[in-house]
XYZ file of C-alpha atoms in Angstrom:
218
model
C 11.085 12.616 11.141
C 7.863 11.097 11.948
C 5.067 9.990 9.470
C 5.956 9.828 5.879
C 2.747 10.006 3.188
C 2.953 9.546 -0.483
C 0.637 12.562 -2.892
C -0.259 11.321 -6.156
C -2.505 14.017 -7.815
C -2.176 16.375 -10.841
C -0.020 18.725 -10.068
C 0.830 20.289 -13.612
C -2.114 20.911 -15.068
C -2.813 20.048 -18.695
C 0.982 19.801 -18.589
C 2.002 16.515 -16.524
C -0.228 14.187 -14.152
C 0.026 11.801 -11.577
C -1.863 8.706 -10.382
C -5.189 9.806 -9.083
C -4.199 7.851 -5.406
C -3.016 8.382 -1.946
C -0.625 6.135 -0.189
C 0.044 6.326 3.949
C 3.730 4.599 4.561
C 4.850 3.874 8.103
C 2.001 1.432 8.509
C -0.530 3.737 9.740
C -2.969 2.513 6.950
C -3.786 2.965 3.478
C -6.784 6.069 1.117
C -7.393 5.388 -2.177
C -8.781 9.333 -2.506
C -8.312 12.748 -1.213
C -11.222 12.561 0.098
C -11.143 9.954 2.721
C -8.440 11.839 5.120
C -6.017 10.089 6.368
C -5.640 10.121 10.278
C -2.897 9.888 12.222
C -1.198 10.724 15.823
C 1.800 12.413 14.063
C 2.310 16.041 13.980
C 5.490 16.137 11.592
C 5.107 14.250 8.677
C 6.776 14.107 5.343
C 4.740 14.132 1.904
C 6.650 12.031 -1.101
C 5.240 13.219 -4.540
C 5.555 11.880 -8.088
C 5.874 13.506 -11.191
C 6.388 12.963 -14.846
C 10.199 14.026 -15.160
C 9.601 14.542 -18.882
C 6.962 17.137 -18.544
C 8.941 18.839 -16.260
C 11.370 19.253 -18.561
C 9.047 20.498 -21.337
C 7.755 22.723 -18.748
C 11.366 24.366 -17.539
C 9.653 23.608 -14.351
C 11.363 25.633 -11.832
C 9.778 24.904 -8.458
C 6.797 22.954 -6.797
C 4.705 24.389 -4.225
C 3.363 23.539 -1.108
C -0.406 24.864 -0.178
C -1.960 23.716 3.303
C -5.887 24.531 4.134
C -6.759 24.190 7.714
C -10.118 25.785 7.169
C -11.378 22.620 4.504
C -10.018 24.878 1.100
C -11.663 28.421 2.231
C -8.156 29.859 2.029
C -4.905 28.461 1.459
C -1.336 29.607 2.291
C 2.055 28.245 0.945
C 3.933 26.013 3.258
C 7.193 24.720 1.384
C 8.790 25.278 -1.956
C 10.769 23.410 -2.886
C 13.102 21.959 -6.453
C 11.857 19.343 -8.467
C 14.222 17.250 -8.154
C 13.943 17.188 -4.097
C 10.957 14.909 -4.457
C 9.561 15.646 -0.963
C 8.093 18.045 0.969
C 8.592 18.305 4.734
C 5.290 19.699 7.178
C 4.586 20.701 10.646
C 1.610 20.903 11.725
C 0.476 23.803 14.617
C -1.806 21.424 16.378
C -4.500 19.082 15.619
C -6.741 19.841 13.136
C -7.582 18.706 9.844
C -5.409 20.166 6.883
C -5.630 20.092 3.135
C -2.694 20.096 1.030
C -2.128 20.968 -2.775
C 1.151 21.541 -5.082
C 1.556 23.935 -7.877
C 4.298 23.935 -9.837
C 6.024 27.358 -11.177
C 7.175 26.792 -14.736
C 9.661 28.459 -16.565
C 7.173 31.553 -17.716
C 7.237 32.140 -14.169
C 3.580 30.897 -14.153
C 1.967 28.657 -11.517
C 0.177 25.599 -12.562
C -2.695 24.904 -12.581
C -3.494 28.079 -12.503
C -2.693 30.509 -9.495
C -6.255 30.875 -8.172
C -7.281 27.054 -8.252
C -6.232 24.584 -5.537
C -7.713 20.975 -5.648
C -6.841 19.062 -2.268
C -4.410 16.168 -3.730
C -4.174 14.684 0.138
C -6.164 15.347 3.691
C -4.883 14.546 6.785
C -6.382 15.060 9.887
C -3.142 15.330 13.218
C -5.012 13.878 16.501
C -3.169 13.445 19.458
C -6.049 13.104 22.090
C -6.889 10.233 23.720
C -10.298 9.247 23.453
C -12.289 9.440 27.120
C -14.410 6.556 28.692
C -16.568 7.234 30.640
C -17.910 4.286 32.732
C -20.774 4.173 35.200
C -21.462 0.458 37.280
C -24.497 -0.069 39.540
C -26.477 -2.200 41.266
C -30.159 -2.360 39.779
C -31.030 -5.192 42.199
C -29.897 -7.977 44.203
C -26.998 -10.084 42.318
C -27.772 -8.182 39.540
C -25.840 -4.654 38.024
C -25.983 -2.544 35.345
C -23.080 -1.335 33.096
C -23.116 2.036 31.334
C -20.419 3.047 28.954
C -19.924 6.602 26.804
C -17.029 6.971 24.609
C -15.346 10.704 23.593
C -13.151 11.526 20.671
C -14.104 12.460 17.342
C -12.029 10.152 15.030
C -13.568 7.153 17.380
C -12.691 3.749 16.122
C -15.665 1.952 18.367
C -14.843 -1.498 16.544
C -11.409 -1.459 18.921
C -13.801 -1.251 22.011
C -12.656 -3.698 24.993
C -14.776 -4.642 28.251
C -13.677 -6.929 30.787
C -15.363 -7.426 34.314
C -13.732 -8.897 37.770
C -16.435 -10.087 40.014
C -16.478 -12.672 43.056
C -16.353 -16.459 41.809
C -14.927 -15.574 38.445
C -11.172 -16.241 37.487
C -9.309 -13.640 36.440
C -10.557 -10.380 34.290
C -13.547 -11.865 31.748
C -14.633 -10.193 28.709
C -18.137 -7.936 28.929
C -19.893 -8.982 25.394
C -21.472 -5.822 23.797
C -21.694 -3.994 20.652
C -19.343 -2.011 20.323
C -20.457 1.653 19.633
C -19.727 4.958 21.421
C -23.037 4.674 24.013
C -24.129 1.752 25.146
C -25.094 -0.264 28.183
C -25.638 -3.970 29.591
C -26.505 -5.907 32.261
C -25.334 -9.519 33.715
C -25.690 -11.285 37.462
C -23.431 -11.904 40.299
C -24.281 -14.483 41.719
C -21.651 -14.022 44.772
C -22.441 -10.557 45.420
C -19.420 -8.896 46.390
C -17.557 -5.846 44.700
C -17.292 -5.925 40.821
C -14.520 -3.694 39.298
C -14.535 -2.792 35.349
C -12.316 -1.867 33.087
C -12.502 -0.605 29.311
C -10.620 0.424 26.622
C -10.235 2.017 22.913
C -8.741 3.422 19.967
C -9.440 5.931 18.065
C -8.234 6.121 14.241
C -5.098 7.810 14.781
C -3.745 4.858 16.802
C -4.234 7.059 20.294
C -5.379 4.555 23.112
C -8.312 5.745 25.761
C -8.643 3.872 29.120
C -11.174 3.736 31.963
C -12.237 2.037 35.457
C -15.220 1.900 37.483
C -16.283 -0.520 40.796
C -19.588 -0.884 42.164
C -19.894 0.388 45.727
């Protein structure tokens, strides 16, 4: 099925609450609030909810509701409905994008809670499926010497997973490039040999997505 996230808001109004926290399962990480979206590489993802069964009994709650906001709350449609006792809703997303999700819950007055025309994001998750793009440039600024520039794409960068390694004449194997690691950057280090030096560099970006690139002086 995919991803699996836990919603713990109010969904009940004055009537019933939940715990005021998100959960991510499936290892992809952990939000203690709504508003710290949760990122991930999965378009299809279920969304576990708990509720007081008590106060949905007092209630006569008859079904919970599903709203998703891909346009951060301006408007909001109804994605799932669901019974009670179900205890899950099931989404697809229609691309990336960052969406918004809140439940109401019709009770047995036919009446949505909280009230019809008030939605309060209870979990944000933003689908990303692109790989982030480096963009390497390697050149020679003077003898034995070159000059490494790096720029990293993606907008959910992670540029604390940022890898450079260098192969150069005299060295053994691939060695690591020590840098800072942000999205722009560059450094510079000898070669004593001369010769042809190859790079290669890597990183993540929050959804797990891996971006790769290559460059050799000429």
């Amino acid at each position: 099925m995919g991803s699996e996230f836990l919603l713990k808001r109010p969904v009940m109004g004055r009537f019933a609450q939940t715990c005021l926290s998100l959960c991510l399962l499936a290892g992809l990480g952990t939000s203690a609030f709504a508003a710290n979206p949760i990122v991930t590489a999965k378009n299809r993802f279920r969304i576990p909810f708990k509720v007081d069964p008590a106060a949905l009994q007092r209630m006569n709650a008859q079904e919970l509701r599903l709203y998703v906001s891909s346009d951060q709350g301006s408007t909001w449609n109804m994605a799932q409905t669901i019974s009670p006792e179900i205890g899950k809703f099931e989404y697809q997303s229609p691309g990336d994008g960052e969406f918004w999700f809140s439940v109401k819950t019709l009770d047995g007055d036919n009446q949505l809670q909280p009230n019809g025309r008030v939605f309060e994001p209870g979990l944000m998750v933003i689908v990303d499926t692109r790989e982030p793009r480096v963009d390497l440039s390697l050149q020679e600024i003077s003898q034995g010497k070159v000059q490494l520039s790096w720029h990293l794409h993606d907008q959910n960068l992670d540029p604390s997973t940022l890898k450079l390694e260098y192969s150069q004449p005299g060295a053994s194997g691939w060695q690591t490039v020590s840098v800072a690691p942000r999205a722009t950057g560059q450094t510079t280090w000898s070669v004593p040999q001369g010769g042809i030096v190859a790079v290669r560099g890597s990183v993540l970006d929050r959804a797990g997505n891996s971006g790769r690139g290559t460059v050799q002086s000429t």
